[in-house]
Short mmCIF file of C-alpha atoms in Angstrom, two decimals:
data_model
loop_
_atom_site.label_atom_id
_atom_site.label_comp_id
_atom_site.label_asym_id
_atom_site.label_seq_id
_atom_site.Cartn_x
_atom_site.Cartn_y
_atom_site.Cartn_z
CA ASN A 1 -0.96 -17.51 -6.25
CA MET A 2 -0.15 -14.58 -3.93
CA ALA A 3 2.33 -12.13 -3.62
CA LEU A 4 4.26 -10.05 -0.41
CA TYR A 5 6.41 -6.82 -0.11
CA ALA A 6 7.24 -5.32 3.12
CA THR A 7 8.79 -2.02 2.22
CA LYS A 8 9.64 1.19 3.76
CA LEU A 9 9.51 4.69 3.37
CA SER A 10 11.33 7.97 4.51
CA GLU A 11 9.20 11.32 5.14
CA ARG A 12 8.24 12.26 1.81
CA LYS A 13 9.17 10.04 -0.27
CA GLN A 14 6.61 8.13 -2.60
CA LEU A 15 6.07 4.49 -4.09
CA THR A 16 3.51 3.22 -6.90
CA TYR A 17 2.77 -0.13 -7.12
CA ALA A 18 -0.52 -0.66 -9.88
CA LEU A 19 -2.18 -3.15 -9.59
CA LYS A 20 -2.72 -6.29 -12.79
CA HIS A 21 -6.30 -6.55 -13.95
CA ASN A 22 -8.46 -9.18 -12.00
CA ARG A 23 -6.38 -9.17 -8.91
CA SER A 24 -6.78 -7.17 -5.07
CA GLY A 25 -5.05 -5.54 -2.59
CA TYR A 26 -3.93 -5.23 0.62
CA LEU A 27 -1.91 -2.63 2.77
CA GLN A 28 -1.05 -2.45 6.14
CA VAL A 29 1.06 0.48 7.68
CA VAL A 30 3.01 -0.92 10.43
CA ALA A 31 4.78 1.93 11.38
CA GLY A 32 4.92 5.00 10.67
CA GLU A 33 2.62 7.05 8.77
CA VAL A 34 1.14 7.20 5.38
CA GLU A 35 -0.81 8.99 2.75
CA VAL A 36 -2.66 6.16 -0.24
CA ASN A 37 -4.33 7.39 -2.57
CA HIS A 38 -5.26 10.22 -0.56
CA GLN A 39 -6.02 8.28 2.18
CA HIS A 40 -4.60 9.34 5.89
CA LEU A 41 -3.40 5.86 6.80
CA ASN A 42 -1.50 5.73 10.55
CA ALA A 43 0.30 2.75 12.04
CA GLY A 44 -2.40 -0.06 12.25
CA ASP A 45 -4.00 0.64 9.79
CA ALA A 46 -4.98 -1.19 6.39
CA ALA A 47 -6.87 -0.30 3.12
CA LEU A 48 -7.62 -2.71 -0.14
CA PHE A 49 -7.72 -2.51 -3.44
CA VAL A 50 -9.73 -4.53 -6.18
CA ASP A 51 -9.13 -4.91 -9.74
CA GLY A 52 -6.33 -3.12 -11.47
CA GLU A 53 -6.52 -0.33 -8.62
CA ALA A 54 -2.68 2.04 -9.01
CA ILE A 55 -1.81 2.03 -5.29
CA GLU A 56 -0.12 5.60 -4.37
CA ILE A 57 2.14 5.74 -1.52
CA THR A 58 3.62 9.26 -0.12
CA ALA A 59 4.62 8.70 3.02
CA ILE A 60 4.50 11.72 6.14
CA LYS A 61 6.91 10.08 8.55
CA ALA A 62 8.66 7.27 7.76
CA ALA A 63 7.12 4.17 7.39
CA GLU A 64 6.92 1.18 7.00
CA MET A 65 4.90 -1.58 5.99
CA LEU A 66 2.77 -4.54 4.81
CA LEU A 67 1.38 -5.18 0.45
CA PHE A 68 -0.39 -8.56 0.36
CA ASP A 69 -0.45 -9.12 -4.91
CA LEU A 70 -4.24 -10.73 -4.01
CA PRO A 71 -5.23 -13.25 -6.46
CA PRO A 72 -8.94 -13.27 -7.58
CA ALA A 73 -11.87 -14.38 -4.72
#
């Protein structure tokens, strides 16, 4: 089973999402500019997370993102 989350963050706002054990996450930045786990991402960029990793997002500029919480492959 997969879960899909859509979110908007205003400039300098933060969001943390903790994946459960044995789950993967895929974050797609739709618009704006963010820092995700100390990695700079712009609109069109994406990041993959594995096995219960925490996802810490800070909006550098107002941003829109999609987060896919995925079952094990």
